[in-house]
Short mmCIF file of C-alpha atoms in Angstrom, two decimals:
data_model
loop_
_atom_site.label_atom_id
_atom_site.label_comp_id
_atom_site.label_asym_id
_atom_site.label_seq_id
_atom_site.Cartn_x
_atom_site.Cartn_y
_atom_site.Cartn_z
CA UNK A 1 20.60 30.99 48.61
CA UNK A 2 17.35 32.73 50.29
CA UNK A 3 15.60 32.11 47.36
CA UNK A 4 16.31 29.38 46.70
CA UNK A 5 14.84 27.90 50.13
CA UNK A 6 11.89 29.79 49.12
CA UNK A 7 11.38 28.11 46.37
CA UNK A 8 11.40 24.65 48.56
CA UNK A 9 8.55 25.67 50.35
CA UNK A 10 6.82 26.35 47.76
CA UNK A 11 7.67 23.41 46.13
CA UNK A 12 5.83 21.66 49.63
CA UNK A 13 3.30 23.69 49.34
CA UNK A 14 2.71 22.44 45.67
CA UNK A 15 1.61 19.06 47.40
CA UNK A 16 -1.84 18.86 49.64
CA UNK A 17 -4.44 16.69 48.50
CA UNK A 18 -7.16 19.30 46.93
CA UNK A 19 -10.01 16.96 45.88
CA UNK A 20 -11.82 19.83 43.77
CA UNK A 21 -9.08 20.31 41.79
CA UNK A 22 -8.92 16.60 40.67
CA UNK A 23 -12.83 16.51 39.91
CA UNK A 24 -12.65 20.45 37.84
CA UNK A 25 -9.14 18.24 35.71
CA UNK A 26 -11.23 14.51 35.75
CA UNK A 27 -13.92 16.74 35.00
CA UNK A 28 -12.55 18.70 31.65
CA UNK A 29 -10.00 15.28 31.04
CA UNK A 30 -13.64 13.33 30.11
CA UNK A 31 -15.75 16.17 29.04
CA UNK A 32 -11.93 16.34 26.26
CA UNK A 33 -12.04 12.64 25.90
CA UNK A 34 -15.56 12.36 24.80
CA UNK A 35 -15.65 15.80 22.19
CA UNK A 36 -12.61 14.73 20.62
CA UNK A 37 -13.78 10.56 20.25
CA UNK A 38 -16.45 12.43 18.68
CA UNK A 39 -15.31 15.29 16.51
CA UNK A 40 -12.05 14.29 16.11
CA UNK A 41 -10.69 10.23 16.91
CA UNK A 42 -14.19 9.28 15.46
CA UNK A 43 -13.94 10.56 11.43
CA UNK A 44 -9.98 9.57 11.96
CA UNK A 45 -10.16 6.11 12.22
CA UNK A 46 -13.00 5.63 10.29
CA UNK A 47 -11.37 7.50 7.21
CA UNK A 48 -8.24 5.26 8.06
CA UNK A 49 -10.37 2.28 8.17
CA UNK A 50 -12.15 3.54 4.26
CA UNK A 51 -8.70 4.05 3.15
CA UNK A 52 -7.87 0.34 4.02
CA UNK A 53 -10.41 -0.78 2.67
CA UNK A 54 -10.48 0.98 -0.14
CA UNK A 55 -6.69 0.52 -0.61
CA UNK A 56 -7.35 -3.58 0.36
CA UNK A 57 -10.50 -3.37 -2.51
CA UNK A 58 -7.95 -2.16 -4.87
CA UNK A 59 -4.78 -4.37 -4.36
CA UNK A 60 -7.64 -7.07 -4.54
CA UNK A 61 -9.14 -5.59 -8.26
CA UNK A 62 -5.45 -4.75 -9.69
CA UNK A 63 -5.01 -8.23 -8.59
CA UNK A 64 -8.18 -10.04 -10.60
CA UNK A 65 -6.74 -7.32 -13.33
CA UNK A 66 -3.25 -8.79 -13.35
CA UNK A 67 -4.53 -12.49 -13.60
CA UNK A 68 -7.16 -11.93 -16.35
CA UNK A 69 -5.13 -10.14 -18.23
CA UNK A 70 -2.16 -13.34 -17.83
CA UNK A 71 -4.73 -15.52 -19.05
CA UNK A 72 -5.72 -13.32 -22.24
CA UNK A 73 -2.04 -13.20 -23.03
CA UNK A 74 -1.77 -17.11 -22.18
CA UNK A 75 -4.59 -17.26 -24.93
CA UNK A 76 -3.88 -14.91 -27.35
CA UNK A 77 -0.49 -16.69 -27.04
CA UNK A 78 -1.87 -19.98 -27.39
CA UNK A 79 -4.14 -18.73 -29.83
CA UNK A 80 -0.99 -17.33 -32.21
CA UNK A 81 0.62 -20.96 -32.08
CA UNK A 82 -2.50 -22.69 -33.02
CA UNK A 83 -2.40 -19.94 -36.55
CA UNK A 84 1.34 -20.41 -36.88
CA UNK A 85 0.67 -24.55 -36.94
CA UNK A 86 -1.81 -23.96 -38.75
CA UNK A 87 -0.41 -22.15 -41.56
CA UNK A 88 2.52 -23.94 -42.03
CA UNK A 89 0.41 -26.51 -42.22
CA UNK A 90 -1.39 -24.99 -45.04
CA UNK A 91 1.52 -24.04 -46.66
CA UNK A 92 3.12 -27.23 -46.85
CA UNK A 93 -0.03 -28.55 -48.01
CA UNK A 94 -0.27 -25.82 -50.83
CA UNK A 95 3.68 -26.68 -51.45
CA UNK A 96 2.94 -31.01 -51.94
CA UNK A 97 0.05 -29.92 -53.88
CA UNK A 98 1.77 -27.75 -56.24
CA UNK A 99 4.81 -30.80 -56.52
CA UNK A 100 1.93 -33.09 -57.06
CA UNK A 101 0.29 -31.05 -59.68
CA UNK A 102 3.38 -30.48 -61.08
CA UNK A 103 4.28 -33.71 -61.70
CA UNK A 104 0.86 -34.26 -63.15
CA UNK A 105 1.34 -31.34 -65.66
CA UNK A 106 4.75 -32.79 -67.02
CA UNK A 107 3.58 -36.55 -66.56
CA UNK A 108 0.61 -35.50 -69.23
CA UNK A 109 2.50 -33.27 -70.89
CA UNK A 110 4.99 -36.19 -71.87
CA UNK A 111 2.19 -38.17 -72.77
CA UNK A 112 0.97 -36.08 -75.00
CA UNK A 113 3.83 -36.00 -76.58
CA UNK A 114 4.58 -39.10 -76.50
CA UNK A 115 1.29 -39.39 -78.37
CA UNK A 116 1.59 -36.47 -80.67
CA UNK A 117 4.92 -38.33 -81.75
CA UNK A 118 3.45 -41.87 -82.47
CA UNK A 119 0.67 -40.13 -84.02
CA UNK A 120 3.02 -38.26 -86.17
CA UNK A 121 5.29 -41.21 -86.62
CA UNK A 122 2.62 -43.39 -88.03
CA UNK A 123 1.44 -40.78 -90.06
CA UNK A 124 5.05 -40.71 -91.86
CA UNK A 125 4.44 -44.90 -91.86
CA UNK A 126 1.81 -44.16 -94.12
CA UNK A 127 2.76 -41.43 -96.03
CA UNK A 128 5.86 -43.37 -97.04
CA UNK A 129 4.24 -46.13 -97.99
CA UNK A 130 1.07 -45.19 -99.44
CA UNK A 131 4.15 -42.82 -101.66
CA UNK A 132 6.62 -46.28 -102.65
CA UNK A 133 3.64 -48.10 -103.28
CA UNK A 134 2.29 -45.30 -105.68
CA UNK A 135 5.63 -45.59 -107.38
CA UNK A 136 5.49 -48.96 -107.49
CA UNK A 137 2.59 -48.85 -108.86
CA UNK A 138 3.79 -45.77 -111.55
CA UNK A 139 7.04 -47.63 -112.26
CA UNK A 140 5.11 -50.83 -113.16
CA UNK A 141 2.81 -49.20 -115.16
CA UNK A 142 5.47 -47.29 -117.06
CA UNK A 143 7.79 -50.42 -117.06
CA UNK A 144 5.50 -51.54 -119.62
CA UNK A 145 4.40 -49.29 -121.23
CA UNK A 146 8.19 -48.33 -122.39
CA UNK A 147 8.18 -51.54 -123.06
CA UNK A 148 5.46 -51.51 -124.85
CA UNK A 149 6.78 -48.83 -126.72
CA UNK A 150 10.18 -49.32 -127.23
CA UNK A 151 9.15 -53.29 -128.82
CA UNK A 152 6.46 -50.96 -130.68
CA UNK A 153 8.67 -48.61 -132.68
CA UNK A 154 12.19 -50.30 -132.96
CA UNK A 155 13.65 -47.54 -131.47
CA UNK A 156 17.37 -47.12 -131.98
CA UNK A 157 19.59 -47.26 -129.19
CA UNK A 158 19.49 -43.11 -128.98
CA UNK A 159 15.73 -42.61 -129.48
CA UNK A 160 15.26 -45.48 -127.00
CA UNK A 161 17.36 -43.99 -124.38
CA UNK A 162 15.73 -40.33 -125.31
CA UNK A 163 12.57 -42.11 -125.03
CA UNK A 164 13.02 -43.38 -121.58
CA UNK A 165 14.75 -40.45 -120.41
CA UNK A 166 11.59 -38.78 -121.10
CA UNK A 167 9.69 -41.18 -119.58
CA UNK A 168 11.17 -40.78 -116.53
CA UNK A 169 11.30 -37.28 -116.30
CA UNK A 170 7.37 -37.04 -117.15
CA UNK A 171 7.40 -39.99 -113.87
CA UNK A 172 9.33 -37.29 -111.65
CA UNK A 173 7.47 -34.43 -112.85
CA UNK A 174 3.75 -36.12 -111.97
CA UNK A 175 5.59 -37.28 -108.92
CA UNK B 1 10.35 33.49 43.27
CA UNK B 2 7.88 34.17 46.21
CA UNK B 3 4.74 32.49 44.05
CA UNK B 4 1.73 31.77 45.45
CA UNK B 5 -1.30 29.68 43.69
CA UNK B 6 -4.26 30.78 43.81
CA UNK B 7 -6.13 28.86 45.47
CA UNK B 8 -9.87 29.32 47.16
CA UNK B 9 -10.20 27.47 50.10
CA UNK B 10 -13.84 26.18 51.55
CA UNK B 11 -15.64 26.80 47.76
CA UNK B 12 -19.54 26.45 48.65
CA UNK B 13 -18.37 26.14 52.32
CA UNK B 14 -17.28 22.76 52.20
CA UNK B 15 -14.77 22.64 54.90
CA UNK B 16 -11.45 20.65 53.12
CA UNK B 17 -12.49 21.83 49.63
CA UNK B 18 -9.64 24.10 48.03
CA UNK B 19 -9.78 24.89 44.62
CA UNK B 20 -6.64 25.77 43.02
CA UNK B 21 -8.09 28.62 39.98
CA UNK B 22 -4.47 28.26 38.06
CA UNK B 23 -5.23 24.15 37.74
CA UNK B 24 -8.66 25.47 36.78
CA UNK B 25 -7.67 27.94 34.14
CA UNK B 26 -4.63 25.67 32.61
CA UNK B 27 -6.86 22.35 32.40
CA UNK B 28 -9.26 24.13 30.73
CA UNK B 29 -6.93 26.16 28.38
CA UNK B 30 -5.01 22.99 27.71
CA UNK B 31 -8.24 20.67 26.69
CA UNK B 32 -9.58 23.74 24.86
CA UNK B 33 -6.31 23.51 23.07
CA UNK B 34 -6.19 20.41 22.83
CA UNK B 35 -10.08 20.13 21.19
CA UNK B 36 -9.36 22.81 18.53
CA UNK B 37 -6.39 21.30 17.33
CA UNK B 38 -7.32 18.15 16.89
CA UNK B 39 -10.99 19.30 15.64
CA UNK B 40 -9.01 21.85 13.18
CA UNK B 41 -6.83 18.87 12.38
CA UNK B 42 -9.25 16.50 11.23
CA UNK B 43 -11.54 18.26 9.77
CA UNK B 44 -11.96 17.74 5.49
CA UNK B 45 -10.90 14.45 5.90
CA UNK B 46 -9.95 13.07 2.68
CA UNK B 47 -8.98 9.56 0.62
CA UNK B 48 -5.32 11.80 0.04
CA UNK B 49 -4.41 12.98 3.30
CA UNK B 50 -2.61 16.61 3.08
CA UNK B 51 -1.43 18.79 5.43
CA UNK B 52 -2.79 18.22 9.08
CA UNK B 53 -4.48 15.10 7.76
CA UNK B 54 -1.00 13.69 7.05
CA UNK B 55 0.13 14.72 11.14
CA UNK B 56 -3.31 13.49 12.81
CA UNK B 57 -3.07 10.50 10.89
CA UNK B 58 0.67 10.14 11.83
CA UNK B 59 0.15 10.13 15.58
CA UNK B 60 -3.14 7.59 15.43
CA UNK B 61 -0.28 5.36 13.87
CA UNK B 62 1.96 6.19 16.58
CA UNK B 63 -0.38 5.32 19.34
CA UNK B 64 -2.01 2.34 17.66
CA UNK B 65 1.86 1.35 17.66
CA UNK B 66 2.26 1.90 21.02
CA UNK B 67 -1.27 -0.34 21.50
CA UNK B 68 -0.11 -2.80 19.44
CA UNK B 69 2.99 -3.22 21.45
CA UNK B 70 1.28 -4.45 24.97
CA UNK B 71 -1.87 -5.92 23.35
CA UNK B 72 -3.75 -7.84 20.51
CA UNK B 73 -5.61 -4.95 18.53
CA UNK B 74 -8.95 -6.27 18.70
CA UNK B 75 -8.60 -5.44 22.57
CA UNK B 76 -6.67 -2.78 22.47
CA UNK B 77 -8.66 -0.75 19.29
CA UNK B 78 -11.07 0.60 22.21
CA UNK B 79 -8.19 2.54 23.97
CA UNK B 80 -6.91 4.16 21.24
CA UNK B 81 -9.41 7.02 21.74
CA UNK B 82 -7.91 7.35 25.01
CA UNK B 83 -4.65 6.86 24.22
CA UNK B 84 -4.37 9.46 21.68
CA UNK B 85 -6.23 12.04 23.58
CA UNK B 86 -3.68 11.25 26.69
CA UNK B 87 -0.61 11.98 24.79
CA UNK B 88 -2.14 15.14 23.61
CA UNK B 89 -3.42 16.47 26.80
CA UNK B 90 -0.11 15.62 28.41
CA UNK B 91 2.33 17.07 26.01
CA UNK B 92 0.20 20.14 25.56
CA UNK B 93 -0.05 20.39 29.31
CA UNK B 94 3.68 19.62 29.60
CA UNK B 95 4.64 22.69 26.94
CA UNK B 96 2.52 24.98 28.10
CA UNK B 97 4.65 25.68 30.82
CA UNK B 98 8.07 25.42 28.80
CA UNK B 99 7.65 28.21 26.65
CA UNK B 100 5.70 30.36 29.02
CA UNK B 101 4.78 30.95 33.40
CA UNK B 102 2.51 33.71 33.43
CA UNK B 103 2.45 35.34 37.01
CA UNK B 104 -0.24 38.47 37.99
CA UNK B 105 1.67 40.24 40.82
CA UNK B 106 3.20 36.81 42.94
CA UNK B 107 0.27 34.55 42.07
CA UNK B 108 1.36 31.51 39.42
CA UNK B 109 -1.45 31.85 36.93
CA UNK B 110 -0.14 30.11 34.40
CA UNK B 111 2.20 27.16 34.67
CA UNK B 112 1.78 23.70 33.25
CA UNK B 113 -1.18 21.65 34.92
CA UNK B 114 1.64 18.49 34.96
CA UNK B 115 3.64 20.39 37.33
CA UNK B 116 0.79 19.75 40.00
CA UNK B 117 1.40 16.68 41.74
CA UNK B 118 -2.61 16.45 42.15
CA UNK B 119 -3.34 16.93 38.83
CA UNK B 120 -0.55 14.15 37.99
CA UNK B 121 -1.68 12.13 40.21
CA UNK B 122 -5.24 13.07 39.65
CA UNK B 123 -4.73 11.41 36.10
CA UNK B 124 -2.67 7.99 37.08
CA UNK B 125 -5.61 7.16 39.75
CA UNK B 126 -8.49 7.78 36.65
CA UNK B 127 -5.71 5.13 34.30
CA UNK B 128 -5.66 2.36 37.10
CA UNK B 129 -9.29 3.09 38.01
CA UNK B 130 -10.11 2.24 34.19
CA UNK B 131 -7.58 -0.58 34.01
CA UNK B 132 -9.66 -2.08 36.39
CA UNK B 133 -12.80 -1.55 34.34
CA UNK B 134 -11.44 -3.17 31.49
CA UNK B 135 -10.34 -5.97 33.00
CA UNK B 136 -13.69 -6.58 34.32
CA UNK B 137 -15.24 -5.68 31.18
CA UNK B 138 -13.08 -8.07 28.82
CA UNK B 139 -12.27 -11.09 30.89
CA UNK B 140 -15.41 -10.95 33.47
CA UNK B 141 -15.18 -10.62 37.09
CA UNK B 142 -13.98 -14.29 37.97
CA UNK B 143 -11.48 -13.86 35.80
CA UNK B 144 -10.55 -10.61 37.16
CA UNK B 145 -10.20 -11.58 40.48
CA UNK B 146 -8.32 -14.62 39.58
CA UNK B 147 -5.46 -12.51 38.67
CA UNK B 148 -4.65 -11.82 41.65
CA UNK B 149 -4.40 -14.86 43.16
CA UNK B 150 -2.20 -16.29 40.09
CA UNK B 151 0.21 -17.70 40.68
CA UNK B 152 -0.01 -18.48 44.06
CA UNK B 153 -2.33 -16.67 46.55
CA UNK B 154 1.06 -15.67 48.46
CA UNK B 155 1.30 -12.93 45.50
CA UNK B 156 -2.04 -10.89 46.81
CA UNK B 157 -0.94 -8.67 49.13
CA UNK B 158 2.12 -7.62 46.02
CA UNK B 159 -0.90 -7.10 43.74
CA UNK B 160 -2.53 -5.26 46.21
CA UNK B 161 0.34 -2.58 46.18
CA UNK B 162 0.95 -2.87 43.33
CA UNK B 163 -1.91 -0.99 42.17
CA UNK B 164 -0.91 1.71 44.79
CA UNK B 165 2.52 1.95 44.08
CA UNK B 166 1.63 1.94 39.87
CA UNK B 167 -0.47 4.87 40.73
CA UNK B 168 1.84 6.53 42.50
CA UNK B 169 4.69 6.22 40.29
CA UNK B 170 2.41 6.84 36.92
CA UNK B 171 2.08 10.51 37.91
CA UNK B 172 4.78 11.01 40.42
CA UNK B 173 7.01 11.03 37.36
CA UNK B 174 5.21 12.64 35.56
CA UNK B 175 4.60 15.34 37.77
CA UNK B 176 8.71 15.18 39.08
CA UNK B 177 9.76 15.62 35.53
CA UNK B 178 8.03 18.82 34.63
CA UNK B 179 8.14 20.28 37.81
CA UNK B 180 11.89 20.06 37.90
CA UNK B 181 11.78 21.41 34.99
CA UNK B 182 9.82 24.34 35.90
CA UNK B 183 12.22 25.06 39.29
CA UNK B 184 14.40 25.60 36.96
CA UNK B 185 13.18 27.53 34.26
CA UNK B 186 11.95 29.95 36.89
CA UNK B 187 15.75 29.57 39.02
CA UNK B 188 16.97 31.14 35.77
CA UNK B 189 14.42 33.60 35.15
CA UNK B 190 15.77 34.84 38.59
CA UNK B 191 19.34 34.86 37.81
CA UNK B 192 17.99 36.29 34.39
CA UNK B 193 16.10 39.43 35.79
CA UNK B 194 18.70 39.87 38.50
CA UNK B 195 21.36 41.68 37.03
CA UNK B 196 22.98 42.61 33.59
CA UNK B 197 25.63 39.86 33.79
CA UNK B 198 22.78 37.51 34.88
CA UNK B 199 20.81 37.89 31.96
CA UNK B 200 23.67 36.86 30.11
CA UNK B 201 25.26 34.42 31.77
CA UNK B 202 21.35 32.64 32.38
CA UNK B 203 20.39 33.09 28.60
CA UNK B 204 22.17 29.80 26.98
CA UNK B 205 21.11 27.90 29.43
CA UNK B 206 17.72 28.93 30.07
CA UNK B 207 18.25 28.00 25.62
CA UNK B 208 19.28 24.84 26.64
CA UNK B 209 17.05 24.18 29.37
CA UNK B 210 13.64 25.04 27.32
CA UNK B 211 14.63 22.70 24.65
CA UNK B 212 15.90 19.91 27.22
CA UNK B 213 12.30 20.43 28.70
CA UNK B 214 10.21 20.39 25.02
CA UNK B 215 11.96 16.84 24.85
CA UNK B 216 11.25 16.32 28.43
CA UNK B 217 7.16 17.11 27.59
CA UNK B 218 7.57 15.10 24.85
CA UNK B 219 9.38 11.75 26.33
CA UNK B 220 7.13 11.77 29.52
CA UNK B 221 3.85 12.21 27.43
CA UNK B 222 5.10 9.03 25.57
CA UNK B 223 6.14 7.35 28.39
CA UNK B 224 2.77 7.94 30.04
CA UNK B 225 0.78 6.41 27.33
CA UNK B 226 3.40 3.89 26.97
CA UNK B 227 3.08 2.66 30.78
CA UNK B 228 -0.80 3.48 30.63
CA UNK B 229 -1.11 1.09 28.09
CA UNK B 230 1.19 -1.86 29.70
CA UNK B 231 -0.47 -1.76 33.22
CA UNK B 232 -3.83 -2.00 30.62
CA UNK B 233 -2.58 -4.96 29.14
CA UNK B 234 -1.99 -6.36 32.37
CA UNK B 235 -5.89 -6.45 32.99
CA UNK B 236 -7.23 -7.35 30.00
CA UNK B 237 -4.69 -10.25 28.56
CA UNK B 238 -5.15 -13.08 29.97
CA UNK B 239 -2.10 -14.44 29.15
CA UNK B 240 -0.78 -11.77 31.95
#
């Protein structure tokens, strides 16, 4: 209890307006403020501001490059589509050209065949006619010859037959 | 417990000029600690902060947050060094007396400077003077004096009284908290040194009280800076 009362008196003595204390405190505080402002807070705040700037720049740059990339990819997609369409068109063109050519070839082949066939038929006809003509001529002359021979020799029926056969054979061989 | 303060009376032969040498010593030590700590913490600054730089930047952000709560950052940014220095200075002042109280003989040399009402009132008076200075600087003389008579001239006496109460409350709150902490610590130390039973009886309360004092020291330094910025914003913001 005694010490407690002592303490209270110490507490009372703590008060009192000691202005030199104030001046000392003010002096130290202001000096401290000036020093740490110059050596600690100044550089620290500068650095933080610099970093803020840097981060802002980086973000801006990143956004810019992202936009660029987006644009590029869009361009690429567009180009790809264009190329694809072109390729499709080329294929279709080629297909239709192929079909057309095929038809042409078939058509011309058919025509050629037709022509060849007609020519062959004409040849055959010609030849046949010529052969018939030749045969007719031969038969006529032969019959005249046979008739004259028959008449000349007054051949027996047997001989006549033999002669005719002979001539006919002759004609056949000649042919 | 009859500790005396190392007071030098009538320095330089000026009557009434009493200097408490303990305060002189402790303010110097606290200033030195704060200076060394802050400069050590903010050397070798890098874009990618490491170690101490992180802590210092956290402190800067913390005080910046206090300022931003009270005023817009454009006018408030000049107070950042002040707020930072204050918070470190008061925090170190508060904590330096929690861990140790040093006496030489019966003279109390080593204690918290903030456990002295003269010191805390000096700080608070300095803050109030600064608020007036910045009030005039930011708002202009005319607008500054106009705040005393707005919204009605009847407010003038209250406004003037408010400045003094602000000074007193700001200083005495800090003083009271820290001084009470030191008194109780002193009592516990007295109990612990009185007898072997007293030592064991005092050990656990002392541990708890020291922890609590650290907490109080942190809170009070925060409150001091917070109120500084509140008063500052009253003076520099035109919308108040």
